Coordinates of C-alpha atoms in Angstrom, one line a residue:
Chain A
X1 CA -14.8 247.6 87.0
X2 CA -11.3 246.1 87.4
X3 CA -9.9 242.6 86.0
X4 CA -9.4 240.1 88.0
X5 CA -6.0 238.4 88.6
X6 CA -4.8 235.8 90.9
X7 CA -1.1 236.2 91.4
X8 CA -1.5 232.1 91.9
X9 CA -3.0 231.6 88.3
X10 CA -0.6 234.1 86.3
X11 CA 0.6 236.9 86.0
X12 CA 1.1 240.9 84.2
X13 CA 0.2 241.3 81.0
X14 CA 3.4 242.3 79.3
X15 CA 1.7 245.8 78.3
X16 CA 0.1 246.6 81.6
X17 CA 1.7 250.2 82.8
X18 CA 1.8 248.8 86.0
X19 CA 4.9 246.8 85.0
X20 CA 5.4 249.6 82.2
X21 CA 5.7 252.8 84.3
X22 CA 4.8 252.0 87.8
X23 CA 1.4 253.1 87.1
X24 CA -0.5 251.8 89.8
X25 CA -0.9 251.7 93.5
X26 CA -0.9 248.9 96.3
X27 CA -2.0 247.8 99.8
X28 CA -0.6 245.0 101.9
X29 CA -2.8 244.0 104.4
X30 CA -2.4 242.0 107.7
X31 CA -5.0 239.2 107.9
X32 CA -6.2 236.6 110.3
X33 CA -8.1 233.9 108.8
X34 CA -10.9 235.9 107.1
X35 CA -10.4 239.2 108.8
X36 CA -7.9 241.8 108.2
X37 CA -6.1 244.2 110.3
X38 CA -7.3 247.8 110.0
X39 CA -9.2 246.4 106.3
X40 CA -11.7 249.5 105.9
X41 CA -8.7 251.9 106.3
X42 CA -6.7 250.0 103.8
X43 CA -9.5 250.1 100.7
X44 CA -10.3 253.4 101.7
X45 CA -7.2 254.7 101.3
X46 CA -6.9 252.7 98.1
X47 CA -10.1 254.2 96.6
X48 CA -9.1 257.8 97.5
X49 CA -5.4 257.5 95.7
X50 CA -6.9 255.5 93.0
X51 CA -9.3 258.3 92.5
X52 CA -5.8 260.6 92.9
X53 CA -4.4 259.5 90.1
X54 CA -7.6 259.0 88.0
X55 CA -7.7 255.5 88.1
X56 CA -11.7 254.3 88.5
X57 CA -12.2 251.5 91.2
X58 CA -15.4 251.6 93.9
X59 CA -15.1 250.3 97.6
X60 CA -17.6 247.9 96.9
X61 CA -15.7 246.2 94.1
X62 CA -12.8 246.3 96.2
X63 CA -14.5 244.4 98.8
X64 CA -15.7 241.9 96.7
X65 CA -12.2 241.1 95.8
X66 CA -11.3 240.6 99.2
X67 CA -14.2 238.9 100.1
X68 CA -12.8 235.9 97.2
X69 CA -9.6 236.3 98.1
X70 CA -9.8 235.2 101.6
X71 CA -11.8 232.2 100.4
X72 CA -9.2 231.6 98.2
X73 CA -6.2 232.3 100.3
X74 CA -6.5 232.0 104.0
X75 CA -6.6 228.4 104.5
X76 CA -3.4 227.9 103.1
X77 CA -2.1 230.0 105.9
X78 CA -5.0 230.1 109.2
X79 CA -3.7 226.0 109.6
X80 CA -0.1 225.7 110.4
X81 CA -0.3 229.5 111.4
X82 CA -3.4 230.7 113.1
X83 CA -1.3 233.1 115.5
X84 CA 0.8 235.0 112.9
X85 CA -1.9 235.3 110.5
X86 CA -0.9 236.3 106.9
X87 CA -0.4 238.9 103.9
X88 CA -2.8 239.9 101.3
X89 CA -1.5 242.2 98.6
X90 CA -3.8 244.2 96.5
X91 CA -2.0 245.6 93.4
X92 CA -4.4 247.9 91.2
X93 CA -2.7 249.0 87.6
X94 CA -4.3 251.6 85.4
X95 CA -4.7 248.8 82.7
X96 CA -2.8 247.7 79.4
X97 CA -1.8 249.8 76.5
X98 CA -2.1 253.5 75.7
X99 CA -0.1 255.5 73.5
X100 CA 3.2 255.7 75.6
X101 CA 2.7 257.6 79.3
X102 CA -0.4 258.4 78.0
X103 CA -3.4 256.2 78.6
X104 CA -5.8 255.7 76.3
X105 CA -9.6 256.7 77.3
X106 CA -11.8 254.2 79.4
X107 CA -9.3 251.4 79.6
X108 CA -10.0 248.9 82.3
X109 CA -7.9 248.6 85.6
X110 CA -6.3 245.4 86.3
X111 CA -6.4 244.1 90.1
X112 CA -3.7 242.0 91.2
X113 CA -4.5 239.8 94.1
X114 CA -2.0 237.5 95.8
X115 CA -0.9 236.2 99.3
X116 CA 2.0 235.2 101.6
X117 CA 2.8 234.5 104.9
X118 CA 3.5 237.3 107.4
X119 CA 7.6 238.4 107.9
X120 CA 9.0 237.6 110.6
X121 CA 8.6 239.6 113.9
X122 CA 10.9 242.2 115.1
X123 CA 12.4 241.5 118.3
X124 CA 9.8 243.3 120.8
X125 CA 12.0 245.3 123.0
X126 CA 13.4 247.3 120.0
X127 CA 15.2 247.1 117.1
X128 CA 18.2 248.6 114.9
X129 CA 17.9 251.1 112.6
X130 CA 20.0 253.8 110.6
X131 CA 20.2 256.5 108.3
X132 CA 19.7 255.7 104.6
X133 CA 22.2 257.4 102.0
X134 CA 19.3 257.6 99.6
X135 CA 17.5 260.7 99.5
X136 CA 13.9 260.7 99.4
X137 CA 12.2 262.6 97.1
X138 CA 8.4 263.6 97.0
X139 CA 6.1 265.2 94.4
X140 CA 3.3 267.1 96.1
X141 CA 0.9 265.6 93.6
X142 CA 2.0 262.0 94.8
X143 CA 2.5 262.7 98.0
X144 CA 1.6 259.9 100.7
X145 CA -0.2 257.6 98.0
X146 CA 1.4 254.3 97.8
X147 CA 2.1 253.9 94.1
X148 CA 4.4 251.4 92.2
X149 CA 7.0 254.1 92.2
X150 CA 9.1 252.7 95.0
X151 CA 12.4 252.5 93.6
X152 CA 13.9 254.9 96.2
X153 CA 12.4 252.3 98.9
X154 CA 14.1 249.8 97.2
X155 CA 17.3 251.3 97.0
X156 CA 17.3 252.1 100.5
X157 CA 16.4 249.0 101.3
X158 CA 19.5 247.7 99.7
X159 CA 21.3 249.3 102.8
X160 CA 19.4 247.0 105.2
X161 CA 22.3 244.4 106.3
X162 CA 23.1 242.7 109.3
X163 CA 20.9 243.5 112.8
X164 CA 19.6 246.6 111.2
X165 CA 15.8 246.3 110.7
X166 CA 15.0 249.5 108.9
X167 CA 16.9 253.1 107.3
X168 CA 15.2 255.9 107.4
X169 CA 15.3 258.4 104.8
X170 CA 16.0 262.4 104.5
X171 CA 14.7 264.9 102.6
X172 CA 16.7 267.2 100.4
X173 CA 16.5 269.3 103.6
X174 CA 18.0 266.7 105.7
X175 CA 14.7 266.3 108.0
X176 CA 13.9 262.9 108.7
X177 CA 10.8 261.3 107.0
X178 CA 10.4 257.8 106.5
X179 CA 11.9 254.1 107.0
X180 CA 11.7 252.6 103.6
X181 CA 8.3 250.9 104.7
X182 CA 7.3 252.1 108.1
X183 CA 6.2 255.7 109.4
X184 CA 8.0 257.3 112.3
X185 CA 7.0 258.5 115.6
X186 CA 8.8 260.5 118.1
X187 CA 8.2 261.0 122.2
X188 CA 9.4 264.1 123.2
X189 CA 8.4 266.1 126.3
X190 CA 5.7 267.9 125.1
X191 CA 4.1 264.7 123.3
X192 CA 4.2 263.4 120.3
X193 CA 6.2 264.3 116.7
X194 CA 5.3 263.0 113.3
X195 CA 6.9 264.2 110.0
X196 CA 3.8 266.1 108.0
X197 CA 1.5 263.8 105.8
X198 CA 2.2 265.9 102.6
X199 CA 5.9 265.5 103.2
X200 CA 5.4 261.5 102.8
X201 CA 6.1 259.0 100.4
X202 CA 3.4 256.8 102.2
X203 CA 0.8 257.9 104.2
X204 CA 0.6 254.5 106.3
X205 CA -3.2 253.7 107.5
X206 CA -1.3 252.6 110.8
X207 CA 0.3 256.1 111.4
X208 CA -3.2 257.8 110.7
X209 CA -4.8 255.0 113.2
X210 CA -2.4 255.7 116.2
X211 CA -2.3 259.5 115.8
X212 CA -6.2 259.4 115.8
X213 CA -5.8 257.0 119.3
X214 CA -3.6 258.7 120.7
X215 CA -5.4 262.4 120.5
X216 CA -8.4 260.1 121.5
X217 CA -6.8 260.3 124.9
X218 CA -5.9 263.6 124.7
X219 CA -2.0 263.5 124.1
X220 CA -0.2 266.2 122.4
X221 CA 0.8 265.2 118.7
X222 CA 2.4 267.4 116.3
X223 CA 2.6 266.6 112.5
X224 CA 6.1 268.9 111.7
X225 CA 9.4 268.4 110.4
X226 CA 11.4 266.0 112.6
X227 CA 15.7 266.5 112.6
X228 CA 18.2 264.1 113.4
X229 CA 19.0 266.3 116.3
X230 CA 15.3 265.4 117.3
X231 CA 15.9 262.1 117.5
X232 CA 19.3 262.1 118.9
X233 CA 19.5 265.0 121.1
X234 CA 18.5 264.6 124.7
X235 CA 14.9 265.6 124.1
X236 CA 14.3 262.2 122.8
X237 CA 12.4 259.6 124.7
X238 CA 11.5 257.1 121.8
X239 CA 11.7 256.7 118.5
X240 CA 8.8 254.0 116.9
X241 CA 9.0 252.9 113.5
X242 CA 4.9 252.3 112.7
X243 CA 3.8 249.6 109.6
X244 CA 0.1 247.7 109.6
X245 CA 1.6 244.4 108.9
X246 CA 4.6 244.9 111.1
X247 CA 3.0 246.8 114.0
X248 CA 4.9 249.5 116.5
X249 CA 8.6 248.8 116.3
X250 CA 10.6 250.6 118.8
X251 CA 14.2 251.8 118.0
X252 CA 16.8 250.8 120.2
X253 CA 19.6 252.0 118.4
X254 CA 19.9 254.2 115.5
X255 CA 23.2 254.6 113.6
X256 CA 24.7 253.2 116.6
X257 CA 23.7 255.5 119.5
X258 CA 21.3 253.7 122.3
X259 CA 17.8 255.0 122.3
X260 CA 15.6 255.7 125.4
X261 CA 13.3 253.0 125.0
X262 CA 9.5 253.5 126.5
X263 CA 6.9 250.7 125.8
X264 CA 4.0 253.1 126.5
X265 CA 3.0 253.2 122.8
X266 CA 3.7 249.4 121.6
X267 CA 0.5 248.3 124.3
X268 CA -1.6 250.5 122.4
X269 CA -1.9 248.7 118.6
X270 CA -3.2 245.1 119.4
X271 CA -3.9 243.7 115.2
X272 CA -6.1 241.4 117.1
X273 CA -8.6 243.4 118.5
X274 CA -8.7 246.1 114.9
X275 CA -9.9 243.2 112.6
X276 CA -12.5 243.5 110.4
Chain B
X1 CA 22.1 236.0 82.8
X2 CA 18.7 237.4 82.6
X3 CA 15.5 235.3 81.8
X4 CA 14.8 236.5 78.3
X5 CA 11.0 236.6 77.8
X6 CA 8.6 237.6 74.4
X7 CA 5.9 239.2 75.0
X8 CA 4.2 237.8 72.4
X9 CA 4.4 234.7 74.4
X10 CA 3.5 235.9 78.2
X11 CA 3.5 238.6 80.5
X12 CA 5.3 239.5 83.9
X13 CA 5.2 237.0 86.9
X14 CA 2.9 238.3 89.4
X15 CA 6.0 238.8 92.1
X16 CA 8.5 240.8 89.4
X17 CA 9.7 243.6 91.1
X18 CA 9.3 245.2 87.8
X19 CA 5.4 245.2 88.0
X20 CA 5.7 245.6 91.9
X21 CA 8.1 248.4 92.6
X22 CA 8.5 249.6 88.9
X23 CA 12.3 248.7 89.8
X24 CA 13.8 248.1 86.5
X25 CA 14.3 250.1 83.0
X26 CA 14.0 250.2 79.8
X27 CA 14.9 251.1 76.2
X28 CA 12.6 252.1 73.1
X29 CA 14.9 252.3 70.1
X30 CA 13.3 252.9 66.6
X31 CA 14.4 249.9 64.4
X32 CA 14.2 249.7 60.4
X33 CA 14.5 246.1 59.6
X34 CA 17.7 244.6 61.5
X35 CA 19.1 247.8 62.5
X36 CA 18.7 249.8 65.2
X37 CA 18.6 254.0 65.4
X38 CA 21.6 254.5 68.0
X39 CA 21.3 251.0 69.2
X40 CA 24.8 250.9 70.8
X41 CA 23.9 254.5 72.5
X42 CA 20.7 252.9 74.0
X43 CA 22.3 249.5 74.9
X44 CA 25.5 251.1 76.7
X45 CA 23.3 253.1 78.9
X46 CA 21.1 250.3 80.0
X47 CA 24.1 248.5 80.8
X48 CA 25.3 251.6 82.8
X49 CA 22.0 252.4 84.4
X50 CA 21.3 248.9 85.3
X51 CA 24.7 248.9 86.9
X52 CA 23.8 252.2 88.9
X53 CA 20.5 250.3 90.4
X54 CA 22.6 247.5 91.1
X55 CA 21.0 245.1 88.2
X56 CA 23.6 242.7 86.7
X57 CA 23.3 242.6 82.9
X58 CA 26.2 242.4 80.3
X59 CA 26.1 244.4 76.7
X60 CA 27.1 240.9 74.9
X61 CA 23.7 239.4 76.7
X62 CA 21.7 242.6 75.7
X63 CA 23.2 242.5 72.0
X64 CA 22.5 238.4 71.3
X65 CA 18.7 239.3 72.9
X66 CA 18.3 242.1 70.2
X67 CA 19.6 239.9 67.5
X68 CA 17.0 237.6 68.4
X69 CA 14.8 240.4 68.4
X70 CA 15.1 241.4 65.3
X71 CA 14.7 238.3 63.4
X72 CA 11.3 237.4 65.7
X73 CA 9.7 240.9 65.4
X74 CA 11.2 242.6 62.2
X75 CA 9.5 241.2 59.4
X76 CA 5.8 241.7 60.9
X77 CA 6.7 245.4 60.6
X78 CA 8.9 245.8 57.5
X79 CA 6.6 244.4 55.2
X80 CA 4.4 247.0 55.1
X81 CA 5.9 249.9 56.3
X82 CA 9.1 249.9 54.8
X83 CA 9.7 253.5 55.6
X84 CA 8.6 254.2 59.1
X85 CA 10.5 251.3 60.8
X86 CA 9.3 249.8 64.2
X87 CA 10.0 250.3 67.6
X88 CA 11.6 247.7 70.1
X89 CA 11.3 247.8 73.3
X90 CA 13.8 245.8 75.9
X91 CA 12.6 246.1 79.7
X92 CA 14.9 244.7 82.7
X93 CA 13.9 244.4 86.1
X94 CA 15.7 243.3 89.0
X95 CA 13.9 239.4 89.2
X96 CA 11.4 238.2 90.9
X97 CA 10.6 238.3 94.7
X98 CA 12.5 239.2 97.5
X99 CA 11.5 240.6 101.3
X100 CA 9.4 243.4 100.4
X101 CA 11.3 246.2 98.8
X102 CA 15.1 244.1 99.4
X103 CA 16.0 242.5 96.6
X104 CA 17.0 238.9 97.7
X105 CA 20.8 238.2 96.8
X106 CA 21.3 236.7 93.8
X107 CA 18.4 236.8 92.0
X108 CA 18.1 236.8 88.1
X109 CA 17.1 239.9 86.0
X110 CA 14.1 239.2 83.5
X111 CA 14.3 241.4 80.3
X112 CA 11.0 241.4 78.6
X113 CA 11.3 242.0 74.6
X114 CA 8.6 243.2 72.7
X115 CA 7.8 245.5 69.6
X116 CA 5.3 247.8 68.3
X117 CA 4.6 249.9 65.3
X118 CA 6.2 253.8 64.8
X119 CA 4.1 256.7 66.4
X120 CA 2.4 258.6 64.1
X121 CA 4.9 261.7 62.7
X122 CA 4.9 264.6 64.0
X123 CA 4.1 267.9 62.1
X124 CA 7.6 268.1 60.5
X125 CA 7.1 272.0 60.6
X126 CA 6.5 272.1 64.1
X127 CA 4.4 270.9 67.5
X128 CA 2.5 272.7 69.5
X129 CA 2.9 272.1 73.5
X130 CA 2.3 273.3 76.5
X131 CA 3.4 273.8 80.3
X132 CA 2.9 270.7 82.5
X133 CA 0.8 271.4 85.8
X134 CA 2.7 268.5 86.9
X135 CA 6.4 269.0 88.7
X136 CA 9.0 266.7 88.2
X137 CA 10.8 265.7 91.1
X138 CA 14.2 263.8 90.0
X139 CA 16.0 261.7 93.0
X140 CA 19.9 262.8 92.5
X141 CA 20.6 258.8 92.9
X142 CA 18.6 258.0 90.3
X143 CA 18.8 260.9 87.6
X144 CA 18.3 260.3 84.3
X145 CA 17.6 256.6 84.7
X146 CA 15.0 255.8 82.2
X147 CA 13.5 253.7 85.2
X148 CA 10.3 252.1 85.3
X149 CA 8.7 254.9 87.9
X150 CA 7.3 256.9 85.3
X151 CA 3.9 258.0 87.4
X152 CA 5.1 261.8 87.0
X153 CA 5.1 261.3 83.3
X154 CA 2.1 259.7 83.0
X155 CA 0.3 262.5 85.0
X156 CA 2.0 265.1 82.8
X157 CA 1.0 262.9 79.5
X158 CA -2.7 262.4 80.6
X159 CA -3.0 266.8 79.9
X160 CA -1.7 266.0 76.5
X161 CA -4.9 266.8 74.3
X162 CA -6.2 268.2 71.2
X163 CA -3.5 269.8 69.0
X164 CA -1.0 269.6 71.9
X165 CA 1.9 267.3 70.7
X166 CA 3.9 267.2 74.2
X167 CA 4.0 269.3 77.8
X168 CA 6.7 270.6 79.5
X169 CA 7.7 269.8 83.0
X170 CA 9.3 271.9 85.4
X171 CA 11.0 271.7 88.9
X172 CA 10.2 273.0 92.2
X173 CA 12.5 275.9 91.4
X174 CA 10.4 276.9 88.0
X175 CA 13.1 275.8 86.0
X176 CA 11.6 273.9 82.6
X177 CA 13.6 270.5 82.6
X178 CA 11.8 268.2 80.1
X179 CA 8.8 266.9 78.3
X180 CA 6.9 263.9 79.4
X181 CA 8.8 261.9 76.4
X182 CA 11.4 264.7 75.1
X183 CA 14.2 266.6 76.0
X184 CA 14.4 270.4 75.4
X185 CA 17.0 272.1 73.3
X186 CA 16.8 275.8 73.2
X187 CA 18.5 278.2 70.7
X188 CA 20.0 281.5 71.7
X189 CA 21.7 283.8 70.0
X190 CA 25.5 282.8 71.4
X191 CA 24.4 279.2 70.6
X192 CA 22.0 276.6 72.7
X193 CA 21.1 275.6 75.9
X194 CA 20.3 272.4 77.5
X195 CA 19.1 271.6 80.9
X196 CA 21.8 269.8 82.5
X197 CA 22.1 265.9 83.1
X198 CA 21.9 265.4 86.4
X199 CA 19.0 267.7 86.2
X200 CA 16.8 265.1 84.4
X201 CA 14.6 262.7 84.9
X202 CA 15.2 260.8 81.6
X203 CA 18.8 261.7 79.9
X204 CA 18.0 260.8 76.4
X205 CA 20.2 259.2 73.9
X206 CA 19.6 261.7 71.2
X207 CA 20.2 264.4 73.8
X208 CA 23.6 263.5 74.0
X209 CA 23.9 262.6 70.1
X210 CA 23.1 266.0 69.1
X211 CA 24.9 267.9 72.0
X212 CA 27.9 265.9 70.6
X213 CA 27.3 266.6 66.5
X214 CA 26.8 270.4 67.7
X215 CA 29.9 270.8 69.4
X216 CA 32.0 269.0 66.6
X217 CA 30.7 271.7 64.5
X218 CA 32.3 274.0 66.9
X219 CA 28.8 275.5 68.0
X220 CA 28.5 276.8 71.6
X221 CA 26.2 274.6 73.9
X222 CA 25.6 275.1 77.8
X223 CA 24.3 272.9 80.0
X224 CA 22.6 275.3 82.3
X225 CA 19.0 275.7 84.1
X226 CA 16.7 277.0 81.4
X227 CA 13.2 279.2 82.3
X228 CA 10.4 279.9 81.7
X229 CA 11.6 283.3 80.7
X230 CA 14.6 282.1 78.2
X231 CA 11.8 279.8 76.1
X232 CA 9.1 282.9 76.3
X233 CA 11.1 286.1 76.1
X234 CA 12.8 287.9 73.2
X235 CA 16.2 286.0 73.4
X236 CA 14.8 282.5 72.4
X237 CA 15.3 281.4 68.6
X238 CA 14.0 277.9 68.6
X239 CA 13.1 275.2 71.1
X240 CA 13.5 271.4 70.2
X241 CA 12.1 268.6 71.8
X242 CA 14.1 266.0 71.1
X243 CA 13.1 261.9 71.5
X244 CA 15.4 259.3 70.0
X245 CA 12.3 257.3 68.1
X246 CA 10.8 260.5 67.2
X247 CA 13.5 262.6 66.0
X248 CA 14.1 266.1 66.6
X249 CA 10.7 268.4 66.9
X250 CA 10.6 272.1 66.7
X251 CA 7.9 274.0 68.5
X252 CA 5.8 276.0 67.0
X253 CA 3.7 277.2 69.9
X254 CA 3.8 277.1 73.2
X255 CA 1.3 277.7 75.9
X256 CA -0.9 279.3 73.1
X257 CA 2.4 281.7 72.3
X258 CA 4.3 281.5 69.2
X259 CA 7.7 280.8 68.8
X260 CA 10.8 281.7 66.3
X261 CA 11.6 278.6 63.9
X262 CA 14.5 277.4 63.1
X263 CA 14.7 274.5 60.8
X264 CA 18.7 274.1 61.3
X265 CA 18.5 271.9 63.5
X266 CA 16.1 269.1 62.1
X267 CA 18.0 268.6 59.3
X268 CA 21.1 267.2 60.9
X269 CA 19.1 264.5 62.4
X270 CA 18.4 262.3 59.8
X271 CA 17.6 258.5 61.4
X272 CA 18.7 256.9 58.5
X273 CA 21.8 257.8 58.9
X274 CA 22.6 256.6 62.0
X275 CA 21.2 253.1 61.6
X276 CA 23.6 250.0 63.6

């Protein structure tokens, strides 16, 4: 059983190792009125990383949460934006205290629960991205979960001026892996290309969703490493940038080369019709 | 100007990026009374880190918000443990909010202040510790940051048990780097090794303290990859883990192996000594 906290009545304790070390994971979640966006997918994912890093939450705890928090938090948002919908961020900490990085025995999670309204939208015919200059680094033991350990993202993000929407970041290999919160997804002749899920920061629920779809009607897609010559060479035929909240973002132009654009895949993911 | 909060008095807003993204740092120095064990040492390289993650703070801000410090927290500690000192803790994070991972311009740093009694001793003849099942992965951007994404530590910390004082953690090449709270100090016969800074995770302060006081002593020290082999085989004559609040620890035994003493080296670490 988890504590829980409403980001609108207070905040962190000041020895909570979320705050301390990052220990902790997150969700944000696209909501419409009561109902989120992909939902099950979202606590599921939460339960399993939780359990990852050996910190003890149950779906049906989870869902109660969510179950209060749209009570508490939707109408603020549903009436002067029933379209756009909004955000519901789920932060889960390990708990307070513990004798440095290590925690003590049977302490109790804490469960952050806040709101907001959605960001904007990304302009629909395609967007501008670039390469990041921060390298991304991944521990196999942490790989894909979506901790509070996300100071690369953030320092990446600090690259994201002007038109540019999203950077996408390398590994020490210099293969392409992830925008500093979306998933990519390549067209190429022969189908679709996706970097690995074990070479991930994130693991986004929406990547998992639309490679499931899109092997649901029988399209080639192939989880390996992805080069910038993959993307920029002449086998390209679209580059999608993939986030639950967000949705499918296609690339117009990356580190100022057009893209070819194709609007196959952006038809596919409707958030209206995958709430729960 | 950073917000300058106790934690006696409160805890982290729910939206610092601290507690969100772990993007921040921080600073454990061991105090006795007013003074601090290398305090300038730890306050100059939170100044510096801060400045690497982009995080505007100034060492006169930092130095008035330990003098404040000192006189709020000291006396509930000296009292009755004259001896052992106390431990302050300073922790800056970028601010509050923001559009997901970017910082917003502008915003103001929060440095949260709080103290806490001396860990217990260690055995002053020596620790027993193990090898980490953990790897470290350090992002060349941000190495040696003491940084507030400490997940791989706390994974490595949680297979501290029983006798074990500490585990070591190595990279993906096999190399040993550092414990989950200590840096490693080997001694060979033509003098010590050190894994090298921008190896590290965490680049402690009395790391560089004691590389300094060896090589004024005209000792040889490299700053080279270290092995498994060097610490197990023939040619090692001491490993030190070394932790500014918890001095300088020889090991005993590691992975169930013993190894050489040397008690040289603890003596020239005496924290009295090097009070501020």
């Amino acid at each position: 059983m988890f504590n829980l906290r409403w980001a609108d009545e207070g905040g962190f304790p000041a020895n909570d190792r979320g705050a301390a070390y990052g220990d902790g994971l997150f969700e944000t979640i696209r909501m419409h009125g009561d109902r989120g966006v992909l939902l099950s997918r979202h606590l599921d994912r939460m339960v399993r990383d939780a359990g990852r890093l050996g910190i003890p939450v149950s779906l049906t705890e989870l869902r109660k949460a969510c179950t209060a928090a749209t009570s508490r938090y939707s109408g603020r948002y549903t009436n002067q934006q029933a379209d756009r919908g909004w955000v519901l961020k789920l932060t889960l900490t390990r708990g307070e205290g513990g004798r440095g990085y290590r925690p003590s025995p049977g302490i109790r999670p804490n469960l952050m629960v806040s709101a907001g309204p959605m960001p904007d939208a990304p302009i629909a015919s395609g967007v501008a991205a670039d390469f990041s200059r921060v390298p991304l680094t991944v521990n196999p033991l942490l790989a894909g979960i979506k901790s509070l350990n996300r100071l690369e993202q953030v320092m990446a993000a600090r690259e994201i001026e002007g038109e540019l929407f999203e950077v996408i970041m390398s590994d020490s290999a210099g293969n392409l892996v992830e925008g500093t919160r979306t998933n990519l997804l390549l067209k190429v002749p022969e189908g679709w290309a996706t970097p690995p899920a074990k070479s991930l920061a994130v693991s986004g629920v929406l990547r998992q969703w639309v490679l499931e779809r899109l092997r649901a009607r029988g399209e080639v897609v192939a989880e390996r490493a992805v080069s910038i010559g993959d993307v920029m060479g002449s086998r390209c035929q679209g580059l999608y940038l993939l986030n639950s909240v967000i949705g499918v973002v296609p690339v117009r132009r990356l580190a100022g080369q057009d893209l070819p654009a194709d609007d196959g895949l952006a038809t596919i993911f409707n958030p209206l019709e995958l709430l729960e």
